N, CA and C of each residue as an Amber inpcrd file, in Angstrom:
protein
   375
 -38.9120000 -32.1580000  10.0710000 -39.7320000 -31.9660000   8.8810000
 -39.0330000 -32.5520000   7.6750000 -39.8120000 -33.0660000   6.7530000
 -39.2700000 -33.6120000   5.5170000 -39.4950000 -32.6200000   4.3960000
 -38.4730000 -31.8410000   4.0360000 -38.5830000 -30.9320000   2.9070000
 -39.2420000 -29.6240000   3.2610000 -39.5700000 -28.8350000   2.2440000
 -40.1590000 -27.5190000   2.4630000 -41.6080000 -27.6230000   2.8990000
 -42.1750000 -26.5560000   3.4720000 -43.5850000 -26.5710000   3.8720000
 -44.4900000 -26.7720000   2.6660000 -45.7450000 -27.1780000   2.8970000
 -46.6620000 -27.4900000   1.7890000 -46.8240000 -26.3460000   0.7910000
 -46.8950000 -25.1090000   1.2540000 -47.0810000 -24.0030000   0.3050000
 -45.8790000 -23.8750000  -0.6210000 -44.6790000 -24.1060000  -0.0860000
 -43.4770000 -24.0240000  -0.9080000 -43.4070000 -25.1990000  -1.8630000
 -43.8590000 -26.4030000  -1.4010000 -43.8430000 -27.5750000  -2.2840000
 -44.6820000 -27.3350000  -3.5230000 -45.8470000 -26.7560000  -3.3470000
 -46.7010000 -26.5310000  -4.5140000 -46.0680000 -25.4970000  -5.4480000
 -45.3900000 -24.5170000  -4.8820000 -44.7320000 -23.4990000  -5.7060000
 -43.6090000 -24.1260000  -6.5270000 -42.7980000 -24.9960000  -5.8700000
 -41.6970000 -25.6160000  -6.5760000 -42.1710000 -26.6870000  -7.5440000
 -43.3100000 -27.2890000  -7.2760000 -43.8400000 -28.3100000  -8.1760000
 -44.2050000 -27.6890000  -9.5150000 -44.6460000 -26.4390000  -9.4950000
 -45.0030000 -25.7560000 -10.7370000 -43.7710000 -25.3100000 -11.5190000
 -42.6340000 -25.2910000 -10.8760000 -41.4160000 -24.7860000 -11.5100000
 -40.7740000 -25.8940000 -12.3270000 -40.6840000 -25.7000000 -13.6320000
 -40.0680000 -26.7150000 -14.4840000 -38.7120000 -26.2660000 -15.0220000
 -38.3070000 -25.0440000 -14.6940000 -37.0020000 -24.5760000 -15.1360000
 -37.0290000 -23.9030000 -16.4860000 -38.1080000 -24.0300000 -17.2340000
 -38.1350000 -23.4350000 -18.5700000 -38.2870000 -21.9200000 -18.5140000
 -38.8070000 -21.4170000 -17.4060000 -39.0000000 -19.9750000 -17.3190000
 -37.7880000 -19.2660000 -16.7120000 -36.7030000 -19.9990000 -16.4900000
 -35.4960000 -19.3920000 -15.9210000 -34.8890000 -18.3980000 -16.8910000
 -34.3860000 -17.3150000 -16.3870000 -33.7120000 -16.3540000 -17.2710000
 -32.3820000 -16.9270000 -17.7430000 -31.9090000 -16.4330000 -18.8670000
 -30.6120000 -16.9010000 -19.3630000 -29.5300000 -16.3660000 -18.4390000
 -28.5100000 -17.1590000 -18.2520000 -27.4340000 -16.7820000 -17.3400000
 -26.1190000 -16.8050000 -18.0730000 -25.0570000 -16.5230000 -17.3300000
 -23.7210000 -16.5740000 -17.8900000 -23.3520000 -17.9620000 -18.3590000
 -24.0190000 -18.9860000 -17.8050000 -23.7280000 -20.3550000 -18.2020000
 -24.0040000 -20.5410000 -19.6940000 -25.1050000 -19.9750000 -20.1820000
 -25.4180000 -20.0850000 -21.6080000 -24.3610000 -19.3750000 -22.4420000
 -23.9080000 -18.2160000 -21.9740000 -22.8720000 -17.4850000 -22.7010000
 -21.5770000 -18.2820000 -22.7420000 -21.2230000 -18.9300000 -21.6200000
 -20.0140000 -19.7480000 -21.5850000 -20.1070000 -20.8820000 -22.5930000
 -21.2790000 -21.5140000 -22.6680000 -21.4670000 -22.6090000 -23.6180000
 -21.2780000 -22.1200000 -25.0450000 -21.8380000 -20.9530000 -25.3720000
 -21.7160000 -20.4490000 -26.7430000 -20.2690000 -20.0740000 -27.0510000
 -19.5260000 -19.5610000 -26.0610000 -18.1230000 -19.2280000 -26.2890000
 -17.3110000 -20.4860000 -26.5520000 -17.5880000 -21.5450000 -25.8080000
 -16.8600000 -22.7940000 -26.0210000 -17.1240000 -23.3440000 -27.4210000
 -18.3540000 -23.2110000 -27.8810000 -18.6820000 -23.7050000 -29.2100000
 -17.9640000 -22.8840000 -30.2730000 -17.8880000 -21.5720000 -30.0960000
 -17.2450000 -20.7080000 -31.0910000 -15.7450000 -20.9390000 -31.1660000
 -15.0830000 -21.2150000 -30.0460000 -13.6330000 -21.3640000 -30.0420000
 -13.1910000 -22.8170000 -30.0740000 -14.0940000 -23.7140000 -29.9930000
 -13.7380000 -25.1190000 -30.0800000 -12.9690000 -25.6190000 -28.8630000
 -12.8600000 -24.8210000 -27.8170000 -12.1720000 -25.2510000 -26.6090000
 -10.6710000 -25.3890000 -26.7850000 -10.1000000 -24.8480000 -27.8720000
  -8.6780000 -25.0030000 -28.1520000  -7.8220000 -24.1070000 -27.2760000
  -8.3850000 -23.0680000 -26.6710000  -7.5970000 -22.1700000 -25.8320000
  -7.0230000 -21.0240000 -26.6410000  -5.8620000 -20.5690000 -26.2290000
  -5.2250000 -19.3950000 -26.8250000  -4.1530000 -19.8560000 -27.8010000
  -4.0800000 -19.1890000 -28.9300000  -3.0590000 -19.5390000 -29.9200000
  -1.6870000 -19.1040000 -29.4100000  -0.6240000 -19.7140000 -29.9180000
   0.7340000 -19.3280000 -29.4880000   1.0200000 -17.8440000 -29.7370000
   0.5160000 -17.3160000 -30.8400000   0.7360000 -15.8960000 -31.1460000
   0.0670000 -15.0070000 -30.0930000  -1.1950000 -15.3380000 -29.7610000
  -1.8990000 -14.5700000 -28.7280000  -1.1920000 -14.7060000 -27.3800000
  -0.7200000 -15.9060000 -27.0890000  -0.0140000 -16.1380000 -25.8310000
   1.2390000 -15.2690000 -25.7500000   2.0130000 -15.2250000 -26.8350000
   3.2370000 -14.4190000 -26.8430000   2.9340000 -12.9370000 -26.6660000
   1.8790000 -12.4650000 -27.3260000   1.4870000 -11.0590000 -27.1850000
   1.1020000 -10.7680000 -25.7400000   0.2670000 -11.6340000 -25.1760000
  -0.1540000 -11.4420000 -23.7870000   1.0250000 -11.5500000 -22.8240000
   1.9290000 -12.4630000 -23.1030000   3.1050000 -12.6370000 -22.2520000
   3.9730000 -11.3770000 -22.2590000   4.1640000 -10.7760000 -23.4450000
   4.9380000  -9.5280000 -23.5350000   4.2530000  -8.4040000 -22.7670000
   2.9240000  -8.3460000 -22.8760000   2.1780000  -7.3070000 -22.1420000
   2.3350000  -7.4860000 -20.6360000   2.2630000  -8.7270000 -20.1810000
   2.4380000  -9.0010000 -18.7480000   3.8460000  -8.6090000 -18.3090000
   4.8510000  -8.9340000 -19.1340000   6.2310000  -8.5640000 -18.7980000
   6.3840000  -7.0510000 -18.6760000   5.7820000  -6.3060000 -19.6120000
   5.8530000  -4.8340000 -19.5520000   5.1680000  -4.3090000 -18.2990000
   4.0220000  -4.8940000 -17.9700000   3.3010000  -4.4610000 -16.7680000
   4.1190000  -4.7670000 -15.5140000   4.7350000  -5.9430000 -15.4590000
   5.5620000  -6.2950000 -14.3010000   6.7340000  -5.3370000 -14.1680000
   7.3480000  -4.9680000 -15.2930000   8.4670000  -4.0230000 -15.2620000
   7.9960000  -2.6700000 -14.7470000   6.8520000  -2.2070000 -15.2590000
   6.3150000  -0.9180000 -14.8180000   5.9870000  -0.9420000 -13.3340000
   5.3710000  -2.0110000 -12.8970000   5.0200000  -2.1330000 -11.4810000
   6.2910000  -2.1840000 -10.6380000   7.2980000  -2.9090000 -11.1140000
   8.5680000  -2.9850000 -10.3830000   9.2170000  -1.6260000 -10.2420000
   9.1530000  -0.8140000 -11.2870000   9.7050000   0.5370000 -11.2390000
   8.9680000   1.3750000 -10.2060000   7.6570000   1.2910000 -10.2120000
   6.8490000   2.0550000  -9.2550000   7.1480000   1.5940000  -7.8310000
   7.2330000   0.2870000  -7.6210000   7.5270000  -0.2450000  -6.2880000
   8.9050000   0.2300000  -5.8260000   9.8700000   0.2530000  -6.7360000
  11.2080000   0.7460000  -6.3950000  11.1800000   2.2000000  -5.9570000
  10.4070000   3.0160000  -6.6590000  10.2990000   4.4320000  -6.2900000
   9.6120000   4.5930000  -4.9410000   8.5940000   3.7980000  -4.6970000
   7.9000000   3.8560000  -3.4000000   8.8550000   3.4440000  -2.2810000
   9.6240000   2.3710000  -2.4930000  10.5960000   1.9340000  -1.4860000
  11.6180000   3.0260000  -1.1960000  12.0890000   3.6750000  -2.2520000
  13.0550000   4.7560000  -2.0800000  12.4610000   5.8970000  -1.2630000
  11.2310000   6.2730000  -1.5740000  10.5680000   7.3480000  -0.8280000
  10.3720000   6.9470000   0.6330000   9.9870000   5.6960000   0.8770000
   9.8110000   5.2260000   2.2560000  11.1290000   5.2400000   3.0250000
  12.2210000   4.8490000   2.3570000  13.5330000   4.8890000   3.0090000
  13.8980000   6.3120000   3.4120000  13.6450000   7.2630000   2.5110000
  13.9490000   8.6660000   2.8150000  13.0890000   9.1710000   3.9650000
  11.8170000   8.7970000   3.9690000  10.9360000   9.2190000   5.0630000
  11.3900000   8.6310000   6.4010000  11.8230000   7.3740000   6.3820000
  12.3170000   6.7520000   7.6120000  13.5730000   7.4500000   8.1090000
  14.4690000   7.8110000   7.1820000  15.6850000   8.5270000   7.5760000
  15.3350000   9.8820000   8.1800000  14.3960000  10.5810000   7.5690000
  13.9640000  11.8680000   8.1170000  13.3610000  11.6950000   9.5040000
  12.5960000  10.6560000   9.6840000  11.9780000  10.4010000  10.9830000
  13.0400000  10.1280000  12.0450000  14.0830000   9.3690000  11.6810000
  15.1700000   9.1020000  12.6310000  15.8800000  10.3960000  13.0160000
  16.1420000  11.2530000  12.0250000  16.7930000  12.5400000  12.2930000
  15.9110000  13.3900000  13.1960000  14.6170000  13.4030000  12.8960000
  13.6800000  14.1800000  13.7060000  13.6690000  13.6980000  15.1560000
  13.6650000  12.3960000  15.3400000  13.6650000  11.8380000  16.6950000
  14.9560000  12.2020000  17.4340000  16.0730000  12.1320000  16.7250000
  17.3480000  12.4810000  17.3500000  17.3560000  13.9540000  17.7610000
  16.8540000  14.8310000  16.8850000  16.7840000  16.2630000  17.2110000
  15.8510000  16.5000000  18.3960000  14.7480000  15.7860000  18.4170000
  13.8000000  15.9320000  19.5230000  14.4580000  15.5400000  20.8480000
  15.2070000  14.4350000  20.8300000  15.9070000  13.9990000  22.0420000
  16.9410000  15.0380000  22.4780000  17.6500000  15.5960000  21.5070000
  18.6430000  16.6270000  21.8320000  17.9780000  17.8560000  22.4410000
  16.8470000  18.2530000  21.8980000  16.1440000  19.4230000  22.4310000
  15.6430000  19.1460000  23.8510000  15.1610000  17.9390000  24.0990000
  14.7280000  17.5810000  25.4560000  15.9020000  17.6780000  26.4240000
  17.0560000  17.1730000  25.9610000  18.2470000  17.2260000  26.8010000
  18.6370000  18.6800000  27.0880000  18.5640000  19.5360000  26.0720000
  18.8830000  20.9580000  26.2580000  17.9620000  21.6090000  27.2830000
  16.6900000  21.3310000  27.1650000  15.7170000  21.9290000  28.0840000
  15.9710000  21.4460000  29.5040000  16.2610000  20.1550000  29.6450000
  16.5470000  19.6050000  30.9700000  17.7930000  20.2580000  31.5630000
  18.8350000  20.4100000  30.7470000  20.0670000  21.0460000  31.2250000
  19.8260000  22.5010000  31.6050000  19.0060000  23.1940000  30.8120000
  18.7630000  24.6140000  31.1040000  17.9740000  24.7830000  32.4020000
  17.1240000  23.8260000  32.7160000  16.3480000  23.9060000  33.9610000
  17.2420000  23.7320000  35.1840000  18.3440000  22.9990000  35.0200000
  19.2500000  22.7670000  36.1490000  20.3270000  23.8350000  36.2580000
  20.3380000  24.7980000  35.3440000  21.3540000  25.8630000  35.3780000
  21.1530000  26.7360000  36.6160000  22.2640000  27.3240000  37.0700000
  22.2440000  28.1270000  38.3050000  21.4740000  29.4290000  38.1400000
  21.5460000  30.0370000  36.9650000  20.8690000  31.3280000  36.7670000
  20.2220000  31.3670000  35.3930000  19.4100000  32.4000000  35.1870000
  18.7700000  32.5800000  33.8790000  19.8050000  32.8150000  32.7870000
  20.8340000  33.5480000  33.0910000  21.8810000  33.8380000  32.1050000
  22.5950000  32.5470000  31.7080000  22.8900000  31.7100000  32.6820000
  23.5520000  30.4350000  32.3960000  22.6290000  29.5330000  31.5820000
  21.3460000  29.5320000  31.9150000  20.3750000  28.7240000  31.1740000
  20.2820000  29.2040000  29.7340000  20.2190000  30.5270000  29.5620000
  20.1720000  31.1000000  28.2110000  21.4140000  30.7130000  27.4200000
  22.5590000  30.7860000  28.0610000  23.8240000  30.4470000  27.4090000
  23.8280000  28.9740000  26.9880000  23.3800000  28.0780000  27.8640000
  23.3130000  26.6470000  27.5330000  22.3710000  26.3940000  26.3590000
  21.2040000  27.0160000  26.3990000  20.2370000  26.8440000  25.3060000
  20.7950000  27.3580000  23.9890000  21.4080000  28.5200000  24.0310000
  21.9550000  29.1120000  22.8060000  23.0260000  28.2150000  22.2030000
  23.9390000  27.7480000  23.0360000  25.0020000  26.8650000  22.5380000
  24.4190000  25.5580000  21.9930000  23.4930000  25.0000000  22.7280000
  22.8810000  23.7430000  22.2960000  22.1080000  23.8820000  21.0000000
  21.3510000  24.9720000  20.8720000  20.5720000  25.1930000  19.6470000
  21.5070000  25.4040000  18.4660000  22.5650000  26.1970000  18.6530000
  23.5230000  26.4080000  17.5600000  24.1740000  25.0920000  17.1460000
  24.5640000  24.3000000  18.1430000  25.1770000  22.9970000  17.8550000
  24.1990000  22.1070000  17.0850000  22.9520000  22.0950000  17.5270000
  21.9320000  21.2610000  16.8840000  21.6300000  21.7460000  15.4700000
  21.6190000  23.0530000  15.2730000  21.3710000  23.5960000  13.9240000
  22.4890000  23.2100000  12.9690000  23.7420000  23.2550000  13.4390000
  24.8620000  22.8380000  12.5860000  24.7450000  21.3520000  12.2420000
  24.3660000  20.5520000  13.2240000  24.1890000  19.1200000  12.9870000
  23.0380000  18.8840000  12.0060000  21.9530000  19.6350000  12.1630000
  20.7990000  19.5140000  11.2690000  21.1890000  19.8710000   9.8400000
  21.9530000  20.9690000   9.6880000  22.4180000  21.3600000   8.3490000
  23.3090000  20.2860000   7.7450000  24.1760000  19.6920000   8.5590000
  25.0580000  18.6310000   8.0650000  24.2420000  17.4090000   7.6480000
  23.2030000  17.0850000   8.4050000  22.3390000  15.9510000   8.0480000
  21.6140000  16.2110000   6.7390000  21.1580000  17.4340000   6.5210000
  20.4410000  17.7620000   5.2870000  21.3570000  17.7220000   4.0780000
  22.6260000  18.0720000   4.2520000  23.5770000  18.0400000   3.1400000
  23.8550000  16.6000000   2.7290000  23.9460000  15.6870000   3.6990000
  24.2710000  14.2940000   3.3830000  23.0990000  13.5510000   2.7750000
  21.8910000  14.0580000   2.9550000  20.7310000  13.3400000   2.4090000
  20.4550000  13.7780000   1.0520000
Protein backbone atom coordinates (compact mmCIF):
# COMPACT_ATOMS: atom_id res chain seq x y z
CA UNK A 1 0.00 0.00 0.00
CA UNK A 2 1.10 3.55 -0.68
CA UNK A 3 0.46 5.66 2.42
CA UNK A 4 -2.50 5.66 4.78
CA UNK A 5 -5.96 4.33 3.84
CA UNK A 6 -8.32 6.71 2.01
CA UNK A 7 -10.30 7.66 5.13
CA UNK A 8 -7.09 8.64 6.93
CA UNK A 9 -5.84 10.57 3.88
CA UNK A 10 -8.89 12.78 3.88
CA UNK A 11 -8.53 13.36 7.63
CA UNK A 12 -4.88 14.37 7.27
CA UNK A 13 -5.60 16.49 4.22
CA UNK A 14 -7.83 18.69 6.36
CA UNK A 15 -5.09 19.08 8.95
CA UNK A 16 -3.06 22.23 8.36
CA UNK A 17 -1.30 22.35 11.72
CA UNK A 18 -2.89 25.63 12.79
CA UNK A 19 -5.20 23.91 15.23
CA UNK A 20 -2.32 22.23 17.08
CA UNK A 21 -2.13 22.97 20.77
CA UNK A 22 0.85 24.93 22.03
CA UNK A 23 3.67 22.73 23.23
CA UNK A 24 6.87 23.01 25.17
CA UNK A 25 8.57 23.91 21.89
CA UNK A 26 6.89 27.33 21.94
CA UNK A 27 7.96 27.84 25.55
CA UNK A 28 11.55 26.92 24.66
CA UNK A 29 11.52 29.46 21.83
CA UNK A 30 10.27 32.22 24.14
CA UNK A 31 12.93 31.36 26.75
CA UNK A 32 15.67 31.58 24.14
CA UNK A 33 14.41 34.97 23.05
CA UNK A 34 14.30 36.27 26.65
CA UNK A 35 17.83 35.12 27.51
CA UNK A 36 19.44 35.75 24.18
CA UNK A 37 20.95 32.25 24.18
CA UNK A 38 23.93 33.52 26.23
CA UNK A 39 23.65 30.73 28.81
CA UNK A 40 24.49 31.13 32.48
CA UNK A 41 26.44 34.07 33.84
CA UNK A 42 29.73 33.38 35.65
CA UNK A 43 28.16 34.48 38.94
CA UNK A 44 25.25 32.05 38.52
CA UNK A 45 27.68 29.32 37.51
CA UNK A 46 29.79 29.85 40.64
CA UNK A 47 26.70 29.77 42.87
CA UNK A 48 25.47 26.58 41.23
CA UNK A 49 28.94 25.05 41.38
CA UNK A 50 29.15 25.72 45.15
CA UNK A 51 25.70 24.17 45.63
CA UNK A 52 26.76 21.07 43.69
CA UNK A 53 29.94 20.82 45.79
CA UNK A 54 27.90 21.00 49.02
CA UNK A 55 25.51 18.36 47.73
CA UNK A 56 28.39 16.07 46.73
CA UNK A 57 29.94 16.49 50.18
CA UNK A 58 26.62 15.70 51.87
CA UNK A 59 26.07 12.68 49.67
CA UNK A 60 29.64 11.51 50.33
CA UNK A 61 29.05 11.74 54.07
CA UNK A 62 25.85 9.72 53.79
CA UNK A 63 27.54 7.11 51.58
CA UNK A 64 30.37 6.84 54.12
CA UNK A 65 27.90 6.21 56.93
CA UNK A 66 26.06 3.60 54.87
CA UNK A 67 29.37 1.85 54.07
CA UNK A 68 30.28 1.84 57.75
CA UNK A 69 26.91 0.35 58.70
CA UNK A 70 27.24 -2.31 55.98
CA UNK A 71 30.73 -3.23 57.23
CA UNK A 72 29.38 -3.65 60.77
CA UNK A 73 26.48 -5.77 59.53
CA UNK A 74 28.87 -7.98 57.55
CA UNK A 75 31.07 -8.43 60.63
CA UNK A 76 28.04 -9.38 62.70
CA UNK A 77 26.98 -11.85 60.04
CA UNK A 78 30.44 -13.47 60.06
CA UNK A 79 30.32 -13.77 63.86
CA UNK A 80 26.83 -15.23 63.67
CA UNK A 81 27.92 -17.81 61.11
CA UNK A 82 30.93 -18.78 63.21
CA UNK A 83 28.71 -19.20 66.31
CA UNK A 84 26.24 -21.25 64.29
CA UNK A 85 29.03 -23.56 63.12
CA UNK A 86 30.28 -23.93 66.69
CA UNK A 87 26.80 -24.80 67.92
CA UNK A 88 26.42 -27.41 65.16
CA UNK A 89 29.74 -28.90 66.21
CA UNK A 90 28.61 -28.98 69.86
CA UNK A 91 25.38 -30.74 68.99
CA UNK A 92 27.21 -33.27 66.84
CA UNK A 93 29.71 -33.96 69.64
CA UNK A 94 26.93 -34.32 72.21
CA UNK A 95 25.14 -36.88 70.02
CA UNK A 96 28.28 -39.04 69.96
CA UNK A 97 28.74 -38.89 73.75
CA UNK A 98 28.56 -42.18 75.65
CA UNK A 99 25.86 -41.08 78.10
CA UNK A 100 23.38 -38.30 78.74
CA UNK A 101 25.55 -36.94 81.54
CA UNK A 102 28.59 -36.80 79.25
CA UNK A 103 26.51 -35.13 76.53
CA UNK A 104 25.20 -32.57 79.01
CA UNK A 105 28.74 -31.90 80.21
CA UNK A 106 30.01 -31.40 76.63
CA UNK A 107 27.14 -29.05 75.79
CA UNK A 108 27.60 -27.04 78.97
CA UNK A 109 31.33 -26.61 78.41
CA UNK A 110 30.85 -25.76 74.76
CA UNK A 111 28.09 -23.23 75.44
CA UNK A 112 30.14 -21.54 78.18
CA UNK A 113 33.16 -21.40 75.88
CA UNK A 114 31.04 -19.97 73.06
CA UNK A 115 29.43 -17.39 75.35
CA UNK A 116 32.86 -16.16 76.47
CA UNK A 117 33.95 -15.94 72.84
CA UNK A 118 30.72 -14.10 71.95
CA UNK A 119 31.28 -11.61 74.79
CA UNK A 120 34.87 -11.06 73.62
CA UNK A 121 33.66 -10.46 70.05
CA UNK A 122 31.10 -7.90 71.25
CA UNK A 123 33.73 -6.02 73.26
CA UNK A 124 36.05 -5.72 70.24
CA UNK A 125 33.31 -4.39 67.98
